[in-house]
Coordinates of C-alpha atoms and ligand atoms in Angstrom, one line a residue:
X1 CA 2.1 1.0 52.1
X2 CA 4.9 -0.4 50.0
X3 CA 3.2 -0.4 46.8
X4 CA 6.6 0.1 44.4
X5 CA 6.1 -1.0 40.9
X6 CA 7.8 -4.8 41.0
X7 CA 10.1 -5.8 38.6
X8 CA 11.0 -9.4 38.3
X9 CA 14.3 -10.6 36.9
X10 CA 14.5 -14.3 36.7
X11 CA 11.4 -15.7 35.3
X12 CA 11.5 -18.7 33.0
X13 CA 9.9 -19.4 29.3
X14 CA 9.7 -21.4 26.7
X15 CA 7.4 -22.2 23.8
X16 CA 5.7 -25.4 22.8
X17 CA 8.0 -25.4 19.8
X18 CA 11.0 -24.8 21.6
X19 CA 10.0 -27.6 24.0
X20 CA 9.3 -30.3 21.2
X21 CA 12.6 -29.2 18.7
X22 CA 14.6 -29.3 21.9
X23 CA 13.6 -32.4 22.8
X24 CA 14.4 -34.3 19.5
X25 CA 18.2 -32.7 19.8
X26 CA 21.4 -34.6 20.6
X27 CA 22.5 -34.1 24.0
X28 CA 26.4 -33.4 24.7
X29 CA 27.4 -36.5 27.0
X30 CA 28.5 -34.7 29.8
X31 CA 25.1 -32.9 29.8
X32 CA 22.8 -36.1 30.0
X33 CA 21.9 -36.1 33.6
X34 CA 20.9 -32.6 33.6
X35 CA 18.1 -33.3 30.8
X36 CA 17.4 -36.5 31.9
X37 CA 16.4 -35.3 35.5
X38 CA 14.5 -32.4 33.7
X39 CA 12.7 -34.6 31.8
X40 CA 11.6 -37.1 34.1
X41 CA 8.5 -36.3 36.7
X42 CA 10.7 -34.4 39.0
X43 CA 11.7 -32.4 35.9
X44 CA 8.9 -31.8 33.0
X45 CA 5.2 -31.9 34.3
X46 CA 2.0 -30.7 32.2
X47 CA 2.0 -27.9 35.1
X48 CA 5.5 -26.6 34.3
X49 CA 5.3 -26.8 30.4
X50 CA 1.9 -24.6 30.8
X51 CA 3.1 -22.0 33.1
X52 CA 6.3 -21.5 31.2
X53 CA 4.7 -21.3 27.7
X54 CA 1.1 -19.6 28.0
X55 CA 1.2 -15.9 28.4
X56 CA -2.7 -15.9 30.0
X57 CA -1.7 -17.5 32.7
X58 CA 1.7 -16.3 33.5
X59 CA -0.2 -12.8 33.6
X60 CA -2.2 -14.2 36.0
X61 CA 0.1 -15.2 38.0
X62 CA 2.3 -11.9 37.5
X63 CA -1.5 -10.4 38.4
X64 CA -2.4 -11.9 41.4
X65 CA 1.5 -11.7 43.2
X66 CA 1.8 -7.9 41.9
X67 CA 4.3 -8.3 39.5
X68 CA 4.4 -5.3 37.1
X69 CA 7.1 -6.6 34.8
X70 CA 9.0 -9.9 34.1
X71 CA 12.5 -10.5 32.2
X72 CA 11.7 -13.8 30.8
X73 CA 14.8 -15.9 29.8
X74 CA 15.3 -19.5 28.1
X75 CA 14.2 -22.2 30.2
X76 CA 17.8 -23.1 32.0
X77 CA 19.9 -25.2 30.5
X78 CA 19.0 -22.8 27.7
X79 CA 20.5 -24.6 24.5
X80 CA 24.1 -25.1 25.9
X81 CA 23.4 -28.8 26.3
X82 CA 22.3 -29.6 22.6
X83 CA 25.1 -31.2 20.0
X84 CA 25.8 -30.2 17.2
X85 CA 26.9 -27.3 17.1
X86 CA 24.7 -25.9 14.1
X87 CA 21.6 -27.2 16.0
X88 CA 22.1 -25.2 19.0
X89 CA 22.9 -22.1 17.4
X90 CA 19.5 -23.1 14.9
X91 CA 17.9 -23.1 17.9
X92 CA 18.4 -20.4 19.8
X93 CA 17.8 -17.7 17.1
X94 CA 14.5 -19.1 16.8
X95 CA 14.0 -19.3 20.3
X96 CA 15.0 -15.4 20.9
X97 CA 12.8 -14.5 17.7
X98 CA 10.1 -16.0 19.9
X99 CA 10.7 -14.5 23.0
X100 CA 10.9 -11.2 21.4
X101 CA 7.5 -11.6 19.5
X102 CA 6.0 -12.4 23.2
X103 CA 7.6 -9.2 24.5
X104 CA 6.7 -7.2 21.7
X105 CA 2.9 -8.2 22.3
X106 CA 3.3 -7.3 26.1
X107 CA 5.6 -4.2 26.1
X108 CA 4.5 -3.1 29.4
X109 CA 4.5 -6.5 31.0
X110 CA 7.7 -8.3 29.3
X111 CA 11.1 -7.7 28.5
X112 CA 13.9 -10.3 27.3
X113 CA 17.3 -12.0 28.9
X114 CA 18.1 -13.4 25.2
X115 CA 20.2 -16.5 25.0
X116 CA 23.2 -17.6 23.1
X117 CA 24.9 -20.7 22.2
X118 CA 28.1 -20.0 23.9
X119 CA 29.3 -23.3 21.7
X120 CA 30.2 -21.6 19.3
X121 CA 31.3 -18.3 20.5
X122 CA 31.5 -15.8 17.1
X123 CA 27.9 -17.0 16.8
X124 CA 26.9 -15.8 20.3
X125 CA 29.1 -12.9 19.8
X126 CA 26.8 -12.0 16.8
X127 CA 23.5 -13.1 18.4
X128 CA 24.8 -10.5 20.9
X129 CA 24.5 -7.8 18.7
X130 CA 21.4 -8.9 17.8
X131 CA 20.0 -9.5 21.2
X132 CA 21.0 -5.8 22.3
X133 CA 20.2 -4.4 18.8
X134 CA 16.9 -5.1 16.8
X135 CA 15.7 -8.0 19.3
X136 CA 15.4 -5.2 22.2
X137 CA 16.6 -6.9 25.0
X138 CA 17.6 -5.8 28.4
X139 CA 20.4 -8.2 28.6
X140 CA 21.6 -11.9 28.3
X141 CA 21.3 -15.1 30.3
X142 CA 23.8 -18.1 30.4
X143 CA 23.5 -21.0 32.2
X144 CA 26.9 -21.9 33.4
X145 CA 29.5 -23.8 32.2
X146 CA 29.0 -25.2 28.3
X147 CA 30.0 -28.6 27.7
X148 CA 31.8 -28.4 31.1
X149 CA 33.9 -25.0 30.3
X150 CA 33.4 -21.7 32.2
X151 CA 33.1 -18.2 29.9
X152 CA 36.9 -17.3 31.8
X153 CA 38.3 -20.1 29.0
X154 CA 39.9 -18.6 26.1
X155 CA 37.7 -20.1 23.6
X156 CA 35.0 -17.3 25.2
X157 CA 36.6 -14.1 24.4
X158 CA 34.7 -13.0 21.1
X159 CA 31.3 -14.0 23.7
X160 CA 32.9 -11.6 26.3
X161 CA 33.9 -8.6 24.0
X162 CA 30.8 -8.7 22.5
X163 CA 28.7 -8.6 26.2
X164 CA 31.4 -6.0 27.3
X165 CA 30.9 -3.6 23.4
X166 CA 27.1 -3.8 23.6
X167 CA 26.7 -3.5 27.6
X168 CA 25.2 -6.5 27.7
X169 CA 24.5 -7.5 31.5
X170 CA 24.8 -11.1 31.9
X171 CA 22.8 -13.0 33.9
X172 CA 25.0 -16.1 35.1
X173 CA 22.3 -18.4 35.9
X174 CA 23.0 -22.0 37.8
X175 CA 23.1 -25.6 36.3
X176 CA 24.2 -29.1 37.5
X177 CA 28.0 -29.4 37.9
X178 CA 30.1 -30.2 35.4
X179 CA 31.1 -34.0 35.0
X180 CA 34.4 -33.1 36.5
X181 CA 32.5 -32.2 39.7
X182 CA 29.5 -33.8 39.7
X183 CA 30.7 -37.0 41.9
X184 CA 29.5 -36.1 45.3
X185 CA 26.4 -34.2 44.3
X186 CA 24.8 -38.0 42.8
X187 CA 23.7 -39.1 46.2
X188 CA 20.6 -37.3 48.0
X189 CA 19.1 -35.4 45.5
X190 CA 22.3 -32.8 45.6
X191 CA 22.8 -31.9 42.0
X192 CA 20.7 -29.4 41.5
X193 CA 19.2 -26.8 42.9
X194 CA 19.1 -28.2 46.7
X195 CA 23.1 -27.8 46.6
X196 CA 24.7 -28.6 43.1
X197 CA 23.5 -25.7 41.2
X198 CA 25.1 -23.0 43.9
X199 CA 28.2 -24.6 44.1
X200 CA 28.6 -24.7 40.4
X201 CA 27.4 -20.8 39.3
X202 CA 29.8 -19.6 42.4
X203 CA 32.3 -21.5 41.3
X204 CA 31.7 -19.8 37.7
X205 CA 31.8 -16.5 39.2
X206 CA 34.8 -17.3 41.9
X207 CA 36.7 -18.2 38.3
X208 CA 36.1 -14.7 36.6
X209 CA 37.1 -12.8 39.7
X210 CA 41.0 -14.6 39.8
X211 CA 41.6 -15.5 36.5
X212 CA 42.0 -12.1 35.4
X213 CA 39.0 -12.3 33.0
X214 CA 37.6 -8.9 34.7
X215 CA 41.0 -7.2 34.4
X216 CA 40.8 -7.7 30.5
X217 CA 37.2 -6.8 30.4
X218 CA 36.2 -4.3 32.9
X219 CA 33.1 -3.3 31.8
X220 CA 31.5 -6.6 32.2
X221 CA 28.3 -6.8 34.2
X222 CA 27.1 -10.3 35.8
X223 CA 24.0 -11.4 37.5
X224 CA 24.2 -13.9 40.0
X225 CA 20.7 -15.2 41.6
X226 CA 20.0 -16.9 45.2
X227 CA 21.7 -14.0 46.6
X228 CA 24.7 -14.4 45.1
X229 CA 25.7 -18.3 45.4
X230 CA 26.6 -18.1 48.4
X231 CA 30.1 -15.5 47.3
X232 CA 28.8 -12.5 49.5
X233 CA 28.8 -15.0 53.0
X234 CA 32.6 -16.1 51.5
X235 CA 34.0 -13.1 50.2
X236 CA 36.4 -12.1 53.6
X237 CA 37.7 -15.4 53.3
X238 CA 38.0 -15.6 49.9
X239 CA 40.4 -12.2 49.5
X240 CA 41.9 -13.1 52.7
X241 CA 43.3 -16.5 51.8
X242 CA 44.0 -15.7 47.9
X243 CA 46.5 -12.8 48.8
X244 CA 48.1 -15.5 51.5
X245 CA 48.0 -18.0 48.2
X246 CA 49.1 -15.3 46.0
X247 CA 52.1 -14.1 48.3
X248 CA 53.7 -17.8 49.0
X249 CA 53.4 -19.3 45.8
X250 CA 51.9 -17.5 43.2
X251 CA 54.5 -18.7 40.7
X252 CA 53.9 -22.5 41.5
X253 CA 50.4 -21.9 42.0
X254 CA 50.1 -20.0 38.4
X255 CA 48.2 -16.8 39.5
X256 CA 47.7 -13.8 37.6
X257 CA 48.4 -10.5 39.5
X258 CA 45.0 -9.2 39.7
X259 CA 44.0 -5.2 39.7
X260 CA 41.8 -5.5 42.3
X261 CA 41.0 -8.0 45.5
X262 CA 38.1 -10.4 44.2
X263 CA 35.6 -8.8 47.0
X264 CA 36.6 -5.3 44.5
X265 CA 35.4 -7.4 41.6
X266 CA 32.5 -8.6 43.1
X267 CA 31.5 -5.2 44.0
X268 CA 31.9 -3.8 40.5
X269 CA 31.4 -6.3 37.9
X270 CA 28.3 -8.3 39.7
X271 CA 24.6 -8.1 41.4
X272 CA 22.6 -10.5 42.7
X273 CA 19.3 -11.0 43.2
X274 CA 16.6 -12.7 45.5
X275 CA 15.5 -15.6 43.5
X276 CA 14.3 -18.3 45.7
X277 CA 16.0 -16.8 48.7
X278 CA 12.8 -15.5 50.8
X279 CA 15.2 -15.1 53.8
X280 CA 15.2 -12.4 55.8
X281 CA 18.6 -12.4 57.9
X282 CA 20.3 -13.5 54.3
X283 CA 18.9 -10.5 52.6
X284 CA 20.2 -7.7 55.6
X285 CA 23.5 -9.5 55.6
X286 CA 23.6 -8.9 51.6
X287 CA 22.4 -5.2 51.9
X288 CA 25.2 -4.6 54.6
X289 CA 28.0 -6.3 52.7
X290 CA 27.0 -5.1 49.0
X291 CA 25.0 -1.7 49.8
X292 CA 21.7 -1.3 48.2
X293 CA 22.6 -0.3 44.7
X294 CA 23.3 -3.9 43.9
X295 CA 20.9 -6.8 44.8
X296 CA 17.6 -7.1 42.3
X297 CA 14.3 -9.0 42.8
X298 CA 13.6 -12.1 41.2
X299 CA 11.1 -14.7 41.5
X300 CA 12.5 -17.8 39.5
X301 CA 9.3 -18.9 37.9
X302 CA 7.4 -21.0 37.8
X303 CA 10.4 -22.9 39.9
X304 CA 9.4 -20.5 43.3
X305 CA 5.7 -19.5 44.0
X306 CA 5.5 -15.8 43.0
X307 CA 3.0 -14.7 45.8
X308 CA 5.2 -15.9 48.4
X309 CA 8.2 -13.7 46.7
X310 CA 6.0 -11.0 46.5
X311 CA 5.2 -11.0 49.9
X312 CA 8.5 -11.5 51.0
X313 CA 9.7 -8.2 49.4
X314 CA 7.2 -6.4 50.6
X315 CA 7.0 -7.7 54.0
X316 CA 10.8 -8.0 54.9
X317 CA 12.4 -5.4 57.8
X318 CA 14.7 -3.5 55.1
X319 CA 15.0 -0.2 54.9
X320 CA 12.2 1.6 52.2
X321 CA 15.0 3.4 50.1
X322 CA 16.9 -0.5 49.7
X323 CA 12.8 -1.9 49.3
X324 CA 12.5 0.6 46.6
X325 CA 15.9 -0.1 44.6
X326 CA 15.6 -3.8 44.8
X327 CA 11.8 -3.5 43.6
X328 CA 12.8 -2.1 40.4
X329 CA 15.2 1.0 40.5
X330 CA 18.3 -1.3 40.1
X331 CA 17.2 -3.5 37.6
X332 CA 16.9 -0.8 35.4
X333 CA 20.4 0.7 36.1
X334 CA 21.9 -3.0 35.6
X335 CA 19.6 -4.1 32.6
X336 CA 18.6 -2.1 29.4
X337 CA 15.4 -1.3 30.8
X338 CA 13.6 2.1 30.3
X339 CA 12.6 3.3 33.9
X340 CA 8.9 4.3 34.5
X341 CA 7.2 5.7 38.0
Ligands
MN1 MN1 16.1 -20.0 37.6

């Protein structure tokens, strides 16, 4: 019945190398929670480090759920934790050059979300080029906030112009809060993904809709998993009370006068996708506020269990033309991916 050919958008990798050169890295203060949890049992396992490095058994997987292709990206936090600079950025060339040695292997099965090392932004500019260039890529993932700044800060422009010159889709993937943040989210397990990482990646986004970052660069393109972070449930409320905020005290207040309402923005400038969101009533609400050109399917692996994610897509009460697009058709309009039947 609704046998379209699956493409996933948010499945997780890294090599053995990466894994052990990673590990012996200095970690930026502010980041050593996040890799401390990830390293500890409820982090690191045998399990994970096999299903995100061996290719056998990630096809398996990709085999028995019905996934035709994957976009495998940098195990989140990417590098955007490691110190110094010239480690991270060390790092993650070697860590694309892998990534596109895997992809080249398994054209038909693969393709890359490159990382950069927004650190040091005229090297992720350049690593950009290369991502989009003789890497082959279909796009970029960054995880948040680096060393607690969001890509709206100035220090991020070359980063931006670069995504924005080479159509570079970015796909704005979650982390633990920033330690200016993180205070509330240290008590019941909160800090990542159960509530922490949402808050933070909407946050990220809700910052590039009013600061004016999408005014300067209107070509940019963001990703946003879990169905958005929550933005499409907010997005009446959000326009509603920032032109109230806007027209009593934008002066005090510091706003920019922005082109468009930041529901406008979301519409043009992001997608979402599915990842971890097997939710039924989440998904029609999506599809009715965003249309169908717009939300993607992703499985998050190995984080979410592919077969269930599968299922859900295929099983969901959607309409068969939105079924279709979020299958595959519109990750190949919002990522460099060549279509195929
Ligand atoms: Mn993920």
């Amino acid at each position: 019945m609704n046998q379209h050919r699956i493409i996933a958008v948010e499945e997780h990798f890294a090599t053995h190398r990466y894994i052990e050169v990673a590990g012996g890295l200095d970690v930026w203060s502010g980041d050593a929670l996040e890799l401390q949890q990830m390293r500890s049992p409820y982090g690191a396992s045998a399990w994970m480090t096999e299903h995100l490095s061996d290719i056998p058994t990630r096809l398996a997987v990709m085999d028995a759920s019905g996934t035709d292709v994957a976009l495998l990206s940098l195990n989140p936090p990417g590098v955007q934790a490691y110190e110094p600079v010239a480690a991270a950025t060390a790092l993650v060339e070697s860590a694309n050059d892998e990534m596109a040695e895997v992809v080249r292997a398994h054209p038909s099965r693969f393709a890359g979300l490159g990382a950069v090392a927004p650190q040091d932004p005229q090297h992720a500019a350049t690593e950009i080029e290369r991502i989009m260039g003789p890497l082959g890529f279909a796009g970029l993932m960054i995880c948040s906030h680096t060393h607690g700044q969001y890509l709206d800060e100035p220090m991020f422009e070359p980063l931006l112009a670069a995504a924005e010159a080479h159509g570079a889709t970015i796909y704005l993937h979650p982390r633990m809060p920033t330690p200016q943040m993180i205070g509330p989210y240290q008590n019941y397990g909160m800090t990542a993904a159960v509530w922490g990482y949402q808050a933070d990646a909407g946050t990220h986004a809700v910052r590039l809709m009013l600061s004016g970052t999408l005014d300067r660069h209107p070509g940019l393109r963001f990703v946003l998993g879990h169905l958005g972070e929550g933005l499409p449930f907010w997005m009446q409320r959000i326009d509603n009370r920032y032109a109230f905020a806007h027209k009593a005290a934008a002066k005090a207040l510091g706003l920019p006068t922005l082109e468009l309402t930041p529901s406008e923005y979301l519409q043009r400038n992001f997608a979402i996708t599915t990842s971890g969101m097997d939710d039924e009533a989440a998904l029609r609400f999506c599809l009715e506020r965003l249309g169908e050109d717009s939300i993607l399917f992703a499985i998050d692996y190995p984080y979410e269990d592919s077969d269930a994610a599968t299922q859900f897509l295929r099983s969901a009460s959607i309409p068969e033309s939105a079924r279709a697009k979020i299958s595959h058709t519109n990750a190949e309009r919002w990522f460099t991916l060549p279509s195929a039947s």
